[in-house]
Amino acid sequence: MTTPPVLLQERLSKVPLLDAELITYLAHHAKEAELRLAVLERIEDETVLAQAAINDHTASVRLAALERVHQRLR
């Protein structure tokens, strides 16, 4: 079952307001790949990024996390 687009857009619009603990939680547990991608942009913890790059079940999220790890290493 997918999240209705209106509800997903509402959740995505709130990402900039979230604290670091909730951002990390969502990176690991959010059902929607779009939401996991959105919170990855706010994560600075290399461990969390590496975990997402290795363990996320969606290829686009794994790739985005890997790109963030590489950006932080430069």
PDB file of N, CA and C in Angstrom:
ATOM      1  N   MET A   1       0.839  -1.183   0.000  1.00  0.00           N
ATOM      2  CA  MET A   1       0.000   0.000   0.000  1.00  0.00           C
ATOM      3  C   MET A   1       0.884   1.246   0.000  1.00  0.00           C
ATOM      4  N   THR A   2       0.642   2.146  -0.922  1.00  0.00           N
ATOM      5  CA  THR A   2       1.451   3.359  -1.022  1.00  0.00           C
ATOM      6  C   THR A   2       0.760   4.518  -0.324  1.00  0.00           C
ATOM      7  N   THR A   3       1.560   5.490   0.066  1.00  0.00           N
ATOM      8  CA  THR A   3       1.032   6.683   0.709  1.00  0.00           C
ATOM      9  C   THR A   3       0.410   7.583  -0.344  1.00  0.00           C
ATOM     10  N   PRO A   4      -0.806   8.098  -0.088  1.00  0.00           N
ATOM     11  CA  PRO A   4      -1.409   9.028  -1.049  1.00  0.00           C
ATOM     12  C   PRO A   4      -0.485  10.222  -1.291  1.00  0.00           C
ATOM     13  N   PRO A   5      -0.397  10.701  -2.533  1.00  0.00           N
ATOM     14  CA  PRO A   5       0.526  11.792  -2.872  1.00  0.00           C
ATOM     15  C   PRO A   5       0.377  13.031  -1.997  1.00  0.00           C
ATOM     16  N   VAL A   6      -0.841  13.371  -1.616  1.00  0.00           N
ATOM     17  CA  VAL A   6      -1.046  14.571  -0.795  1.00  0.00           C
ATOM     18  C   VAL A   6      -0.393  14.397   0.570  1.00  0.00           C
ATOM     19  N   LEU A   7      -0.567  13.231   1.177  1.00  0.00           N
ATOM     20  CA  LEU A   7       0.039  12.982   2.485  1.00  0.00           C
ATOM     21  C   LEU A   7       1.560  12.938   2.390  1.00  0.00           C
ATOM     22  N   LEU A   8       2.078  12.333   1.339  1.00  0.00           N
ATOM     23  CA  LEU A   8       3.524  12.284   1.153  1.00  0.00           C
ATOM     24  C   LEU A   8       4.087  13.690   0.987  1.00  0.00           C
ATOM     25  N   GLN A   9       3.446  14.521   0.190  1.00  0.00           N
ATOM     26  CA  GLN A   9       3.909  15.900  -0.001  1.00  0.00           C
ATOM     27  C   GLN A   9       3.892  16.668   1.315  1.00  0.00           C
ATOM     28  N   GLU A  10       2.884  16.430   2.135  1.00  0.00           N
ATOM     29  CA  GLU A  10       2.812  17.092   3.443  1.00  0.00           C
ATOM     30  C   GLU A  10       3.978  16.653   4.321  1.00  0.00           C
ATOM     31  N   ARG A  11       4.261  15.371   4.330  1.00  0.00           N
ATOM     32  CA  ARG A  11       5.381  14.861   5.127  1.00  0.00           C
ATOM     33  C   ARG A  11       6.709  15.415   4.616  1.00  0.00           C
ATOM     34  N   LEU A  12       6.878  15.447   3.296  1.00  0.00           N
ATOM     35  CA  LEU A  12       8.113  15.978   2.715  1.00  0.00           C
ATOM     36  C   LEU A  12       8.295  17.456   3.043  1.00  0.00           C
ATOM     37  N   SER A  13       7.216  18.203   3.086  1.00  0.00           N
ATOM     38  CA  SER A  13       7.311  19.638   3.371  1.00  0.00           C
ATOM     39  C   SER A  13       7.766  19.909   4.799  1.00  0.00           C
ATOM     40  N   LYS A  14       7.624  18.936   5.686  1.00  0.00           N
ATOM     41  CA  LYS A  14       8.004  19.119   7.092  1.00  0.00           C
ATOM     42  C   LYS A  14       9.439  18.698   7.393  1.00  0.00           C
ATOM     43  N   VAL A  15      10.104  18.085   6.441  1.00  0.00           N
ATOM     44  CA  VAL A  15      11.476  17.612   6.666  1.00  0.00           C
ATOM     45  C   VAL A  15      12.401  18.727   7.161  1.00  0.00           C
ATOM     46  N   PRO A  16      12.361  19.939   6.598  1.00  0.00           N
ATOM     47  CA  PRO A  16      13.272  20.986   7.090  1.00  0.00           C
ATOM     48  C   PRO A  16      13.050  21.374   8.553  1.00  0.00           C
ATOM     49  N   LEU A  17      11.911  21.015   9.113  1.00  0.00           N
ATOM     50  CA  LEU A  17      11.583  21.391  10.488  1.00  0.00           C
ATOM     51  C   LEU A  17      11.970  20.327  11.511  1.00  0.00           C
ATOM     52  N   LEU A  18      12.419  19.184  11.060  1.00  0.00           N
ATOM     53  CA  LEU A  18      12.668  18.051  11.945  1.00  0.00           C
ATOM     54  C   LEU A  18      14.023  18.141  12.631  1.00  0.00           C
ATOM     55  N   ASP A  19      14.084  17.564  13.850  1.00  0.00           N
ATOM     56  CA  ASP A  19      15.359  17.536  14.565  1.00  0.00           C
ATOM     57  C   ASP A  19      16.200  16.346  14.093  1.00  0.00           C
ATOM     58  N   ALA A  20      17.462  16.358  14.472  1.00  0.00           N
ATOM     59  CA  ALA A  20      18.425  15.358  13.986  1.00  0.00           C
ATOM     60  C   ALA A  20      18.027  13.937  14.363  1.00  0.00           C
ATOM     61  N   GLU A  21      17.484  13.755  15.548  1.00  0.00           N
ATOM     62  CA  GLU A  21      17.100  12.412  15.991  1.00  0.00           C
ATOM     63  C   GLU A  21      15.981  11.840  15.117  1.00  0.00           C
ATOM     64  N   LEU A  22      14.993  12.658  14.807  1.00  0.00           N
ATOM     65  CA  LEU A  22      13.894  12.196  13.962  1.00  0.00           C
ATOM     66  C   LEU A  22      14.360  11.988  12.520  1.00  0.00           C
ATOM     67  N   ILE A  23      15.264  12.844  12.051  1.00  0.00           N
ATOM     68  CA  ILE A  23      15.831  12.682  10.707  1.00  0.00           C
ATOM     69  C   ILE A  23      16.525  11.320  10.597  1.00  0.00           C
ATOM     70  N   THR A  24      17.315  10.983  11.594  1.00  0.00           N
ATOM     71  CA  THR A  24      18.024   9.702  11.591  1.00  0.00           C
ATOM     72  C   THR A  24      17.043   8.540  11.632  1.00  0.00           C
ATOM     73  N   TYR A  25      16.029   8.655  12.473  1.00  0.00           N
ATOM     74  CA  TYR A  25      15.012   7.604  12.553  1.00  0.00           C
ATOM     75  C   TYR A  25      14.353   7.388  11.187  1.00  0.00           C
ATOM     76  N   LEU A  26      13.952   8.479  10.549  1.00  0.00           N
ATOM     77  CA  LEU A  26      13.286   8.373   9.252  1.00  0.00           C
ATOM     78  C   LEU A  26      14.208   7.804   8.178  1.00  0.00           C
ATOM     79  N   ALA A  27      15.489   8.112   8.254  1.00  0.00           N
ATOM     80  CA  ALA A  27      16.440   7.565   7.283  1.00  0.00           C
ATOM     81  C   ALA A  27      16.450   6.041   7.328  1.00  0.00           C
ATOM     82  N   HIS A  28      16.234   5.497   8.508  1.00  0.00           N
ATOM     83  CA  HIS A  28      16.237   4.043   8.676  1.00  0.00           C
ATOM     84  C   HIS A  28      14.861   3.408   8.486  1.00  0.00           C
ATOM     85  N   HIS A  29      13.801   4.132   8.867  1.00  0.00           N
ATOM     86  CA  HIS A  29      12.504   3.480   9.013  1.00  0.00           C
ATOM     87  C   HIS A  29      11.366   4.019   8.155  1.00  0.00           C
ATOM     88  N   ALA A  30      11.554   5.128   7.468  1.00  0.00           N
ATOM     89  CA  ALA A  30      10.450   5.666   6.657  1.00  0.00           C
ATOM     90  C   ALA A  30      10.068   4.665   5.574  1.00  0.00           C
ATOM     91  N   LYS A  31       8.787   4.491   5.380  1.00  0.00           N
ATOM     92  CA  LYS A  31       8.289   3.533   4.390  1.00  0.00           C
ATOM     93  C   LYS A  31       8.565   4.011   2.968  1.00  0.00           C
ATOM     94  N   GLU A  32       8.433   5.306   2.732  1.00  0.00           N
ATOM     95  CA  GLU A  32       8.549   5.850   1.384  1.00  0.00           C
ATOM     96  C   GLU A  32       9.997   6.192   1.046  1.00  0.00           C
ATOM     97  N   ALA A  33      10.455   5.721  -0.098  1.00  0.00           N
ATOM     98  CA  ALA A  33      11.813   6.032  -0.551  1.00  0.00           C
ATOM     99  C   ALA A  33      11.994   7.538  -0.721  1.00  0.00           C
ATOM    100  N   GLU A  34      10.960   8.231  -1.173  1.00  0.00           N
ATOM    101  CA  GLU A  34      11.043   9.683  -1.363  1.00  0.00           C
ATOM    102  C   GLU A  34      11.345  10.396  -0.053  1.00  0.00           C
ATOM    103  N   LEU A  35      10.752   9.921   1.030  1.00  0.00           N
ATOM    104  CA  LEU A  35      10.997  10.526   2.337  1.00  0.00           C
ATOM    105  C   LEU A  35      12.407  10.197   2.818  1.00  0.00           C
ATOM    106  N   ARG A  36      12.851   8.959   2.617  1.00  0.00           N
ATOM    107  CA  ARG A  36      14.221   8.606   3.005  1.00  0.00           C
ATOM    108  C   ARG A  36      15.231   9.433   2.220  1.00  0.00           C
ATOM    109  N   LEU A  37      14.972   9.658   0.935  1.00  0.00           N
ATOM    110  CA  LEU A  37      15.856  10.503   0.122  1.00  0.00           C
ATOM    111  C   LEU A  37      15.892  11.931   0.653  1.00  0.00           C
ATOM    112  N   ALA A  38      14.744  12.455   1.027  1.00  0.00           N
ATOM    113  CA  ALA A  38      14.675  13.833   1.522  1.00  0.00           C
ATOM    114  C   ALA A  38      15.452  14.005   2.822  1.00  0.00           C
ATOM    115  N   VAL A  39      15.338  13.040   3.724  1.00  0.00           N
ATOM    116  CA  VAL A  39      16.053  13.191   4.989  1.00  0.00           C
ATOM    117  C   VAL A  39      17.551  12.955   4.827  1.00  0.00           C
ATOM    118  N   LEU A  40      17.948  12.156   3.839  1.00  0.00           N
ATOM    119  CA  LEU A  40      19.382  11.943   3.608  1.00  0.00           C
ATOM    120  C   LEU A  40      20.113  13.250   3.335  1.00  0.00           C
ATOM    121  N   GLU A  41      19.436  14.187   2.706  1.00  0.00           N
ATOM    122  CA  GLU A  41      20.049  15.478   2.401  1.00  0.00           C
ATOM    123  C   GLU A  41      20.414  16.257   3.661  1.00  0.00           C
ATOM    124  N   ARG A  42      19.781  15.933   4.775  1.00  0.00           N
ATOM    125  CA  ARG A  42      20.024  16.647   6.026  1.00  0.00           C
ATOM    126  C   ARG A  42      20.976  15.907   6.961  1.00  0.00           C
ATOM    127  N   ILE A  43      21.368  14.708   6.613  1.00  0.00           N
ATOM    128  CA  ILE A  43      22.203  13.896   7.505  1.00  0.00           C
ATOM    129  C   ILE A  43      23.673  14.223   7.299  1.00  0.00           C
ATOM    130  N   GLU A  44      24.359  14.441   8.408  1.00  0.00           N
ATOM    131  CA  GLU A  44      25.799  14.707   8.388  1.00  0.00           C
ATOM    132  C   GLU A  44      26.601  13.527   8.941  1.00  0.00           C
ATOM    133  N   ASP A  45      25.953  12.640   9.653  1.00  0.00           N
ATOM    134  CA  ASP A  45      26.605  11.506  10.295  1.00  0.00           C
ATOM    135  C   ASP A  45      26.999  10.471   9.237  1.00  0.00           C
ATOM    136  N   GLU A  46      28.300  10.285   9.062  1.00  0.00           N
ATOM    137  CA  GLU A  46      28.792   9.361   8.040  1.00  0.00           C
ATOM    138  C   GLU A  46      28.370   7.922   8.299  1.00  0.00           C
ATOM    139  N   THR A  47      28.214   7.551   9.562  1.00  0.00           N
ATOM    140  CA  THR A  47      27.781   6.197   9.889  1.00  0.00           C
ATOM    141  C   THR A  47      26.367   5.950   9.383  1.00  0.00           C
ATOM    142  N   VAL A  48      25.482   6.909   9.595  1.00  0.00           N
ATOM    143  CA  VAL A  48      24.099   6.781   9.128  1.00  0.00           C
ATOM    144  C   VAL A  48      24.064   6.727   7.606  1.00  0.00           C
ATOM    145  N   LEU A  49      24.862   7.573   6.970  1.00  0.00           N
ATOM    146  CA  LEU A  49      24.920   7.566   5.505  1.00  0.00           C
ATOM    147  C   LEU A  49      25.445   6.232   4.981  1.00  0.00           C
ATOM    148  N   ALA A  50      26.489   5.716   5.616  1.00  0.00           N
ATOM    149  CA  ALA A  50      27.056   4.434   5.188  1.00  0.00           C
ATOM    150  C   ALA A  50      26.056   3.302   5.382  1.00  0.00           C
ATOM    151  N   GLN A  51      25.331   3.321   6.498  1.00  0.00           N
ATOM    152  CA  GLN A  51      24.316   2.290   6.729  1.00  0.00           C
ATOM    153  C   GLN A  51      23.242   2.327   5.647  1.00  0.00           C
ATOM    154  N   ALA A  52      22.812   3.527   5.284  1.00  0.00           N
ATOM    155  CA  ALA A  52      21.802   3.656   4.227  1.00  0.00           C
ATOM    156  C   ALA A  52      22.370   3.182   2.891  1.00  0.00           C
ATOM    157  N   ALA A  53      23.627   3.503   2.624  1.00  0.00           N
ATOM    158  CA  ALA A  53      24.256   3.099   1.361  1.00  0.00           C
ATOM    159  C   ALA A  53      24.369   1.582   1.244  1.00  0.00           C
ATOM    160  N   ILE A  54      24.496   0.917   2.357  1.00  0.00           N
ATOM    161  CA  ILE A  54      24.643  -0.540   2.355  1.00  0.00           C
ATOM    162  C   ILE A  54      23.307  -1.261   2.494  1.00  0.00           C
ATOM    163  N   ASN A  55      22.430  -0.746   3.356  1.00  0.00           N
ATOM    164  CA  ASN A  55      21.268  -1.525   3.778  1.00  0.00           C
ATOM    165  C   ASN A  55      19.918  -1.123   3.208  1.00  0.00           C
ATOM    166  N   ASP A  56      19.788   0.059   2.640  1.00  0.00           N
ATOM    167  CA  ASP A  56      18.458   0.459   2.175  1.00  0.00           C
ATOM    168  C   ASP A  56      18.002  -0.474   1.058  1.00  0.00           C
ATOM    169  N   HIS A  57      16.708  -0.787   1.042  1.00  0.00           N
ATOM    170  CA  HIS A  57      16.197  -1.734   0.046  1.00  0.00           C
ATOM    171  C   HIS A  57      15.888  -1.085  -1.302  1.00  0.00           C
ATOM    172  N   THR A  58      16.057   0.244  -1.409  1.00  0.00           N
ATOM    173  CA  THR A  58      15.801   0.946  -2.667  1.00  0.00           C
ATOM    174  C   THR A  58      17.125   1.444  -3.245  1.00  0.00           C
ATOM    175  N   ALA A  59      17.402   1.069  -4.475  1.00  0.00           N
ATOM    176  CA  ALA A  59      18.681   1.400  -5.105  1.00  0.00           C
ATOM    177  C   ALA A  59      18.942   2.901  -5.162  1.00  0.00           C
ATOM    178  N   SER A  60      17.926   3.700  -5.451  1.00  0.00           N
ATOM    179  CA  SER A  60      18.138   5.149  -5.554  1.00  0.00           C
ATOM    180  C   SER A  60      18.530   5.755  -4.211  1.00  0.00           C
ATOM    181  N   VAL A  61      18.020   5.207  -3.124  1.00  0.00           N
ATOM    182  CA  VAL A  61      18.390   5.692  -1.791  1.00  0.00           C
ATOM    183  C   VAL A  61      19.817   5.265  -1.471  1.00  0.00           C
ATOM    184  N   ARG A  62      20.171   4.025  -1.795  1.00  0.00           N
ATOM    185  CA  ARG A  62      21.548   3.566  -1.567  1.00  0.00           C
ATOM    186  C   ARG A  62      22.535   4.439  -2.325  1.00  0.00           C
ATOM    187  N   LEU A  63      22.228   4.736  -3.576  1.00  0.00           N
ATOM    188  CA  LEU A  63      23.117   5.558  -4.398  1.00  0.00           C
ATOM    189  C   LEU A  63      23.235   6.973  -3.840  1.00  0.00           C
ATOM    190  N   ALA A  64      22.130   7.570  -3.440  1.00  0.00           N
ATOM    191  CA  ALA A  64      22.159   8.924  -2.877  1.00  0.00           C
ATOM    192  C   ALA A  64      22.988   8.960  -1.596  1.00  0.00           C
ATOM    193  N   ALA A  65      22.840   7.948  -0.762  1.00  0.00           N
ATOM    194  CA  ALA A  65      23.619   7.889   0.475  1.00  0.00           C
ATOM    195  C   ALA A  65      25.102   7.739   0.166  1.00  0.00           C
ATOM    196  N   LEU A  66      25.427   6.897  -0.798  1.00  0.00           N
ATOM    197  CA  LEU A  66      26.824   6.703  -1.191  1.00  0.00           C
ATOM    198  C   LEU A  66      27.425   7.994  -1.731  1.00  0.00           C
ATOM    199  N   GLU A  67      26.670   8.715  -2.543  1.00  0.00           N
ATOM    200  CA  GLU A  67      27.148   9.994  -3.071  1.00  0.00           C
ATOM    201  C   GLU A  67      27.406  10.991  -1.948  1.00  0.00           C
ATOM    202  N   ARG A  68      26.548  10.982  -0.925  1.00  0.00           N
ATOM    203  CA  ARG A  68      26.750  11.889   0.214  1.00  0.00           C
ATOM    204  C   ARG A  68      28.012  11.517   0.989  1.00  0.00           C
ATOM    205  N   VAL A  69      28.278  10.242   1.147  1.00  0.00           N
ATOM    206  CA  VAL A  69      29.498   9.805   1.834  1.00  0.00           C
ATOM    207  C   VAL A  69      30.710  10.288   1.050  1.00  0.00           C
ATOM    208  N   HIS A  70      30.699  10.118  -0.266  1.00  0.00           N
ATOM    209  CA  HIS A  70      31.821  10.556  -1.102  1.00  0.00           C
ATOM    210  C   HIS A  70      31.998  12.067  -1.049  1.00  0.00           C
ATOM    211  N   GLN A  71      30.921  12.828  -1.015  1.00  0.00           N
ATOM    212  CA  GLN A  71      31.011  14.288  -0.927  1.00  0.00           C
ATOM    213  C   GLN A  71      31.682  14.700   0.374  1.00  0.00           C
ATOM    214  N   ARG A  72      31.343  14.011   1.450  1.00  0.00           N
ATOM    215  CA  ARG A  72      31.899  14.367   2.757  1.00  0.00           C
ATOM    216  C   ARG A  72      33.380  13.998   2.849  1.00  0.00           C
ATOM    217  N   LEU A  73      33.819  13.027   2.064  1.00  0.00           N
ATOM    218  CA  LEU A  73      35.221  12.609   2.107  1.00  0.00           C
ATOM    219  C   LEU A  73      36.131  13.522   1.298  1.00  0.00           C
ATOM    220  N   ARG A  74      35.572  14.313   0.413  1.00  0.00           N
ATOM    221  CA  ARG A  74      36.387  15.199  -0.436  1.00  0.00           C
ATOM    222  C   ARG A  74      36.889  16.378   0.326  1.00  0.00           C
TER     223      ARG A  74
END
